[in-house]
Coordinates of C-alpha atoms and ligand atoms in Angstrom, one line a residue:
X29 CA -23.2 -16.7 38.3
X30 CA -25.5 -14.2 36.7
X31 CA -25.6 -14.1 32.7
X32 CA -26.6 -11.4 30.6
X33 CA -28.6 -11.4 27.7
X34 CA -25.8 -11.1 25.5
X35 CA -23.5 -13.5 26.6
X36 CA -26.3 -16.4 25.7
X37 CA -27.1 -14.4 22.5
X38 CA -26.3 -17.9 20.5
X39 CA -26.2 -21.6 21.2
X40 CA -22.5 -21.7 21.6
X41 CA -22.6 -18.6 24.0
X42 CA -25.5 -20.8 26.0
X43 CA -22.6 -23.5 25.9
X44 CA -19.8 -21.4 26.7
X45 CA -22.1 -20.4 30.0
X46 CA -22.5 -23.7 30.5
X47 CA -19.1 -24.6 30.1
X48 CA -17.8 -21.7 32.5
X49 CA -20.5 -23.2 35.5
X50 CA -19.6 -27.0 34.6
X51 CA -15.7 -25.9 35.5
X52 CA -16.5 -23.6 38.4
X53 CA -18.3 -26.2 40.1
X54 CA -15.3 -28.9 39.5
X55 CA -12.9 -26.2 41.0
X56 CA -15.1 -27.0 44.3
X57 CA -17.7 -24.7 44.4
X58 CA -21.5 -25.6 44.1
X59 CA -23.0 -23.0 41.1
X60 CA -26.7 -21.7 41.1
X61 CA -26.6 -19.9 37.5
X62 CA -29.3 -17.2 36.9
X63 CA -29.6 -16.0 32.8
X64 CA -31.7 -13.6 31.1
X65 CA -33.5 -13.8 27.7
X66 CA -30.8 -14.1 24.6
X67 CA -30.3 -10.8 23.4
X68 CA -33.2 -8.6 22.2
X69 CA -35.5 -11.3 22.9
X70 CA -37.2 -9.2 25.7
X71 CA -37.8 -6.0 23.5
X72 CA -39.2 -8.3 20.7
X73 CA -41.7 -10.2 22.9
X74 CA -42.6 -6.8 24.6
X75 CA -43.3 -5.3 20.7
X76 CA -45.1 -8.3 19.3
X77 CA -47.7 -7.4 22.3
X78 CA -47.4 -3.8 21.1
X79 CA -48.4 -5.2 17.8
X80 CA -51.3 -6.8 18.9
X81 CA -52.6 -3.9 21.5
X82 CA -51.0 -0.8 22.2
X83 CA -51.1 -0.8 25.7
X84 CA -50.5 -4.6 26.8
X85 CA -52.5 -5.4 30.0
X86 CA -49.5 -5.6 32.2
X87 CA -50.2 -9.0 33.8
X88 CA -50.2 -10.8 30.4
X89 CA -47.2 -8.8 29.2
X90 CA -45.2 -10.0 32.5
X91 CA -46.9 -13.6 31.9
X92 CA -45.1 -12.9 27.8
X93 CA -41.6 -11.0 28.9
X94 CA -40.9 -13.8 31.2
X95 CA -40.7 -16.8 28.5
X96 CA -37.3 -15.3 27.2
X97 CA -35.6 -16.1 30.5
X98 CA -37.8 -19.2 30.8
X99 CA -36.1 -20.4 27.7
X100 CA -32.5 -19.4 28.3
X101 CA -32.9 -21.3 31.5
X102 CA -34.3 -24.4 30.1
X103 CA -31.8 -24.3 27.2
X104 CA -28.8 -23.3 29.9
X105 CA -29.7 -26.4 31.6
X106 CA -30.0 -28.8 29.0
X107 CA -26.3 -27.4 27.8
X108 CA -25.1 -28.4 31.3
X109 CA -26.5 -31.5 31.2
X110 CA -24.6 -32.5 27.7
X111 CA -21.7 -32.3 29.5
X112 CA -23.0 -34.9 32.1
X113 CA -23.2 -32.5 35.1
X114 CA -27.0 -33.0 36.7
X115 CA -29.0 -29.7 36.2
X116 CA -32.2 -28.3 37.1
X117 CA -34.0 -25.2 35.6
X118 CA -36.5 -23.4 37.7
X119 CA -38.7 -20.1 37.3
X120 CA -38.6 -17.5 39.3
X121 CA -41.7 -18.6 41.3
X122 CA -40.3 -22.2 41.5
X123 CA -37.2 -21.1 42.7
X124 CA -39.1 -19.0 45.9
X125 CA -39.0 -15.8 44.5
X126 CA -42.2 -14.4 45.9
X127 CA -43.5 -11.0 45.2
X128 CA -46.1 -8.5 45.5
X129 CA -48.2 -8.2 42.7
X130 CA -46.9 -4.7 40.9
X131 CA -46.7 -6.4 37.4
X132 CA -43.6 -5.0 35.6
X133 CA -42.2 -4.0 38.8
X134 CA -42.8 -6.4 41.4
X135 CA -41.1 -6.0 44.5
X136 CA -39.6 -9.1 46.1
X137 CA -41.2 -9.8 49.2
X138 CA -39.4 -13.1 50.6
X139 CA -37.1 -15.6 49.1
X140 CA -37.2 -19.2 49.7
X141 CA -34.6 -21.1 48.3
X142 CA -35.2 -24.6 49.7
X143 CA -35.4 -26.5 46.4
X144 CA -32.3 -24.9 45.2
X145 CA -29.9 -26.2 48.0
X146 CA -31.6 -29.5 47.7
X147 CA -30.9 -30.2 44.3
X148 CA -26.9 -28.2 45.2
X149 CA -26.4 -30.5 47.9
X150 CA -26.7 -34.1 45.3
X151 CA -23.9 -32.0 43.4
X152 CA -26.4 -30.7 40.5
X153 CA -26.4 -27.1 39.3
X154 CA -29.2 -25.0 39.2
X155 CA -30.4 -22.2 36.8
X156 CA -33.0 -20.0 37.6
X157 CA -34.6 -17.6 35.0
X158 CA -33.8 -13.9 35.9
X159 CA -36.6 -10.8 36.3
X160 CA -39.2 -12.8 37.5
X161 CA -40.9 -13.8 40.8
X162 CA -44.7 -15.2 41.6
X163 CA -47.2 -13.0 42.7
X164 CA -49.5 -13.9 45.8
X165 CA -52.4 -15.2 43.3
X166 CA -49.5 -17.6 41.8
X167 CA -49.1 -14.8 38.8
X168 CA -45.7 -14.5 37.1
X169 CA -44.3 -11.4 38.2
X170 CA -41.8 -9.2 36.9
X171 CA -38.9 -7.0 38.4
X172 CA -38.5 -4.4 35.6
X173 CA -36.2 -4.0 33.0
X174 CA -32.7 -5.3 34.3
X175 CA -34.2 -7.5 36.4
X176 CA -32.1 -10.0 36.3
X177 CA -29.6 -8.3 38.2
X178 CA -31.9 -8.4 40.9
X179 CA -32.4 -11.6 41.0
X180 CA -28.9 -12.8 40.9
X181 CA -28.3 -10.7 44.1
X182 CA -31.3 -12.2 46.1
X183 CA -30.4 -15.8 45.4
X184 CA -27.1 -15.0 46.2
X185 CA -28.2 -13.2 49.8
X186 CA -30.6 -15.7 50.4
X187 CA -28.2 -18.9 50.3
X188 CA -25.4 -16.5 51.5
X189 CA -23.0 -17.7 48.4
X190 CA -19.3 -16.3 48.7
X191 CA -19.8 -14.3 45.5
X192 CA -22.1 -13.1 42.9
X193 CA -20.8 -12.7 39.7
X194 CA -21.9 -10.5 37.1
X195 CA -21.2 -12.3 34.0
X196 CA -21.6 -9.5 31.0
X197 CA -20.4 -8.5 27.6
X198 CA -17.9 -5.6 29.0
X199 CA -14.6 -6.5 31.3
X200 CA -16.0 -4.6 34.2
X201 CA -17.2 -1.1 35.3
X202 CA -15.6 1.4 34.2
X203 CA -15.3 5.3 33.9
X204 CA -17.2 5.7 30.8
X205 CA -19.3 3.5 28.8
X206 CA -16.8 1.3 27.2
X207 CA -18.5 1.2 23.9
X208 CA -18.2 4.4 23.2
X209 CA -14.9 4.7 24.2
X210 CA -13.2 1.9 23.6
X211 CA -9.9 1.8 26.0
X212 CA -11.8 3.4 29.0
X213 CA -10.2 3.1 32.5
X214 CA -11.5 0.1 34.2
X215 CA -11.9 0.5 37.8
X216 CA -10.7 -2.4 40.2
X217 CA -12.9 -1.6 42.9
X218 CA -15.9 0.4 43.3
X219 CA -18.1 1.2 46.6
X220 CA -21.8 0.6 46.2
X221 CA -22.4 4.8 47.1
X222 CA -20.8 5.4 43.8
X223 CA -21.9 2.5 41.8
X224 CA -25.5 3.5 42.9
X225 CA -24.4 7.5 42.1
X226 CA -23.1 5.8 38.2
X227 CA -26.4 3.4 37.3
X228 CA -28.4 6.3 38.8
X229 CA -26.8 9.0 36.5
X230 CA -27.5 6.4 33.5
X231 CA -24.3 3.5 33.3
X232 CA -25.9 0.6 32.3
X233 CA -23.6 -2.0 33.5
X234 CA -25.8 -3.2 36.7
X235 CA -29.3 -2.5 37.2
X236 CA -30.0 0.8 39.8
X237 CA -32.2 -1.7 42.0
X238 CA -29.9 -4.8 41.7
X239 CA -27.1 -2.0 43.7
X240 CA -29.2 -0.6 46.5
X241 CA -30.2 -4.2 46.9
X242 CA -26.5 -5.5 46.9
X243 CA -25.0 -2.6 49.4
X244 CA -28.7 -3.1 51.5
X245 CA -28.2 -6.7 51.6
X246 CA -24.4 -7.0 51.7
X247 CA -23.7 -9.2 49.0
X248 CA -20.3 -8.2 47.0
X249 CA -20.5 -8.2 43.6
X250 CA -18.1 -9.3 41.0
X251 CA -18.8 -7.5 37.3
X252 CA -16.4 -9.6 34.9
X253 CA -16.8 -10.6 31.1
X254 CA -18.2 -13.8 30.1
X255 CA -15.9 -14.4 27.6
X256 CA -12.4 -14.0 29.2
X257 CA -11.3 -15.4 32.5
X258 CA -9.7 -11.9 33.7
X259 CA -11.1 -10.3 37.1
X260 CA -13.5 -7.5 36.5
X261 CA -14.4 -5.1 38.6
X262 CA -15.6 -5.8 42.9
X263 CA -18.5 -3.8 44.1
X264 CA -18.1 -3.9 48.0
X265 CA -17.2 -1.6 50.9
X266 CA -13.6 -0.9 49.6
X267 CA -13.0 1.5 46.6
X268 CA -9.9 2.4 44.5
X269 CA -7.6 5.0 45.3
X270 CA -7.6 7.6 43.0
X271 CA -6.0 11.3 42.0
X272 CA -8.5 12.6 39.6
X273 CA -11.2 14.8 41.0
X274 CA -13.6 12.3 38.3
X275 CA -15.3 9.3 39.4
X276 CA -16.6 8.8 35.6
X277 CA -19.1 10.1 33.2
X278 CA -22.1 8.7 32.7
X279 CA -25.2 9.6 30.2
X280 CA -29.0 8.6 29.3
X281 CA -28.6 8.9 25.4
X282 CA -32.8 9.9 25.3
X283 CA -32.4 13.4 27.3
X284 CA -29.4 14.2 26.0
X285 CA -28.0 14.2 29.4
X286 CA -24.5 13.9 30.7
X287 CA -23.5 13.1 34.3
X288 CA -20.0 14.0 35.4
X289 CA -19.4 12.5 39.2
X290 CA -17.0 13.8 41.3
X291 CA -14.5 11.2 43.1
X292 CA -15.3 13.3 46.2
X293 CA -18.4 13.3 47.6
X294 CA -18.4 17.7 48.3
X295 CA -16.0 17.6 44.9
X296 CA -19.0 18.8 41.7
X297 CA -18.7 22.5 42.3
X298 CA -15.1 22.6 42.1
X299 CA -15.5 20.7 38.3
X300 CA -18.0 23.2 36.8
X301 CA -15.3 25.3 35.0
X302 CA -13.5 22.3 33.7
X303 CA -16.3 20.4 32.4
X304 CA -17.8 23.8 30.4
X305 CA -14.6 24.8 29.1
X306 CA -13.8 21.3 27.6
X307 CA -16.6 21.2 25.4
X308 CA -16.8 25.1 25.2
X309 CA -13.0 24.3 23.2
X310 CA -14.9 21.9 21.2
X311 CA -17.9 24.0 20.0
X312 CA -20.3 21.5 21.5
X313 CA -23.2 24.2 23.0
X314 CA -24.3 23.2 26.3
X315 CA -28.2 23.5 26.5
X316 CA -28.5 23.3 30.1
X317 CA -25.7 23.0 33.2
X318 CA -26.3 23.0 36.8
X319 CA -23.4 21.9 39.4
X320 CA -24.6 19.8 42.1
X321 CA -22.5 19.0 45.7
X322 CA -21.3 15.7 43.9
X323 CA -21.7 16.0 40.4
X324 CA -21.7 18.3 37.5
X325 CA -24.8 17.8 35.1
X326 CA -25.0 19.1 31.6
X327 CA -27.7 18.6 28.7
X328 CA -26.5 18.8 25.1
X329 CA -28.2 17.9 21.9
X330 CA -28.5 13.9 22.0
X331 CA -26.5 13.7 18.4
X332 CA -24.0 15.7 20.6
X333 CA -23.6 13.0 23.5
X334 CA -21.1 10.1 22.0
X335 CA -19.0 13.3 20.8
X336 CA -19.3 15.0 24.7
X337 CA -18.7 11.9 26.5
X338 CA -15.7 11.3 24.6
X339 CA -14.4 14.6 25.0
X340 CA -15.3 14.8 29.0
X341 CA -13.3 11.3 29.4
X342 CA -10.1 12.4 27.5
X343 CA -9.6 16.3 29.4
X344 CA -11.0 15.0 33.1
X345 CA -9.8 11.4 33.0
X346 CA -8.1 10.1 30.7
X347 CA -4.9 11.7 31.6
X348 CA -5.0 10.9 35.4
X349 CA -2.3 9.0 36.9
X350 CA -3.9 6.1 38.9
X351 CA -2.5 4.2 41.2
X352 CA -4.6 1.5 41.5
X353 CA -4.8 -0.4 45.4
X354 CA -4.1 -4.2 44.8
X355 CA -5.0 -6.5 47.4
Ligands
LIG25 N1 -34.6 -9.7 30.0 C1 -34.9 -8.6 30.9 C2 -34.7 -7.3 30.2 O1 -34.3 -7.3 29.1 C3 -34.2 -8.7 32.2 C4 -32.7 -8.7 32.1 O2 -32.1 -8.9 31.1 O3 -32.1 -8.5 33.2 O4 -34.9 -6.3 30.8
MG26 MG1 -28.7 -6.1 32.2

């Protein structure tokens, strides 16, 4: 049960996490949690080092960017325990996360999880800071921005757990970035191609490397909010059936650039004219637009991007009939 930043952005959302692996544990199940630092913690530690040198050695700024998860996984287990469940925080390197020594993007070599399923099997719960691994000279190591993503799917691949759940401040993946449009269509099931062709084309919902590792691994993932018990979206082999020629559109706000997948993998050219005439009715002047086999891409002014999104989501998808496969 993987916890996102904002989910333990305060003590009682540390103890609603807490709370969530205390009663999914009594329902049966033994629970290796994996958090990362409380909300903007990472960006702060990673400026104060700014502040003090601009360009932060990058094997002290890992050693400095992994205390945030350090202390949301000390402070995780300690909520556990005041509820009288056993618990047991480890780091990354603890926990047999071992990695190569590319500081800031360390890639995970092996992972040994021996001390985990030992303290699991005397009916504890174990949380293990996300992002982080050891190096071979005993370093802290990170896995780049996201990480933590990453990590939950490793642990999860390496003690072959039934599920790994994605425990976040949205209900799921869906079509568009739900904060900018607030009752976007959340899809049911998505296949890790297309969840790799969304975080690649700029959704932020799952970290890009946490995905290839997840489809390369086979570990199905479960994206679901932290705060409501209602089932999220499954990343796996199966996908939704759907009408719409759109998958979803996705953006990266900093180059003003908007991503419009097609649900068929040959299906972008066929788009092209529906994407530019939407925001052509609009006034919004496209900079740049180029129509890939699977995708349509466009580049607008980036004051122009929560106003194009929105406008791309109500004419190619909002409208859609979709009749979604239950199982
Ligand atoms: N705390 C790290 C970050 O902000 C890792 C993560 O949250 O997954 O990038
Ligand atoms: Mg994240």
């Amino acid at each position: 049960m993987k916890f996102g930043g904002s989910s333990l952005a305060s003590m009682s959302g540390v103890r609603a996490a807490a709370r969530r692996m205390v009663a999914t544990q009594r329902r049966g199940h033994q629970v290796v949690g994996v958090v990362s630092a409380m909300a903007s913690t990472t960006d702060n530690l990673i400026q104060l080092a700014r502040d003090i040198l601009a360009k932060p050695p990058a094997r002290e700024l890992d050693l400095i960017t992994s205390t945030g998860e350090v202390f949301s996984a000390a402070l995780t287990a300690m909520a556990v325990r005041a509820l009288g469940t056993p618990a047991l925080a480890l780091t990354g390197g603890q926990a047999g996360i071992h990695t190569d020594d590319t500081f800031g993007a360390a890639r995970v070599l092996n992972v040994c999880p021996g001390r985990i399923t030992k303290f699991l099997d005397k009916g504890g719960i174990v949380v293990v800071t996300g992002f982080q691994g050891v190096g071979s000279w005993g370093d802290v190591t990170t896995l780049g921005r996201g990480g933590s993503d990453a990590t939950a799917v490793l642990l999860a691949a390496a003690l072959g757990t039934e599920t790994c759940e994605i425990l976040t401040d949205v209900d799921g993946v869906h079509a568009v970035d739900p904060r900018l449009v607030p009752n976007a269509r959340k899809l049911s099931q998505v296949s890790y191609l297309d969840m790799l062709r969304m975080a690649e084309a700029g959704a932020k919902v799952l970290q890009l490397c946490a995905v290839q590792l997840a489809r390369d691994l086979g570990v199905p993932l479960h994206v679901r909010s932290s705060f409501t018990n209602v089932e999220g979206t499954r990343i796996g082999t199966v996908k939704d059936k759907t009408d719409g020629l759109v998958l979803s559109v996705a953006y990266i706000r900093e180059s003003g650039k908007i991503t419009v997948l097609a649900a068929e993998p040959d299906g972008g050219p066929a788009l092209t004219t529906a994407v530019l005439d939407a925001l052509d009715s609009h006034g919004i002047p496209i900079l740049l637009s180029r129509a890939e086999t699977d995708r349509v891409v466009i580049f607008v002014d980036r004051t122009k991007i929560d106003s194009s999104v929105r406008i791309l989501y109500t004419r190619l998808i909002a409208h859609v009939e979709q009749p979604l496969v239950k199982n």
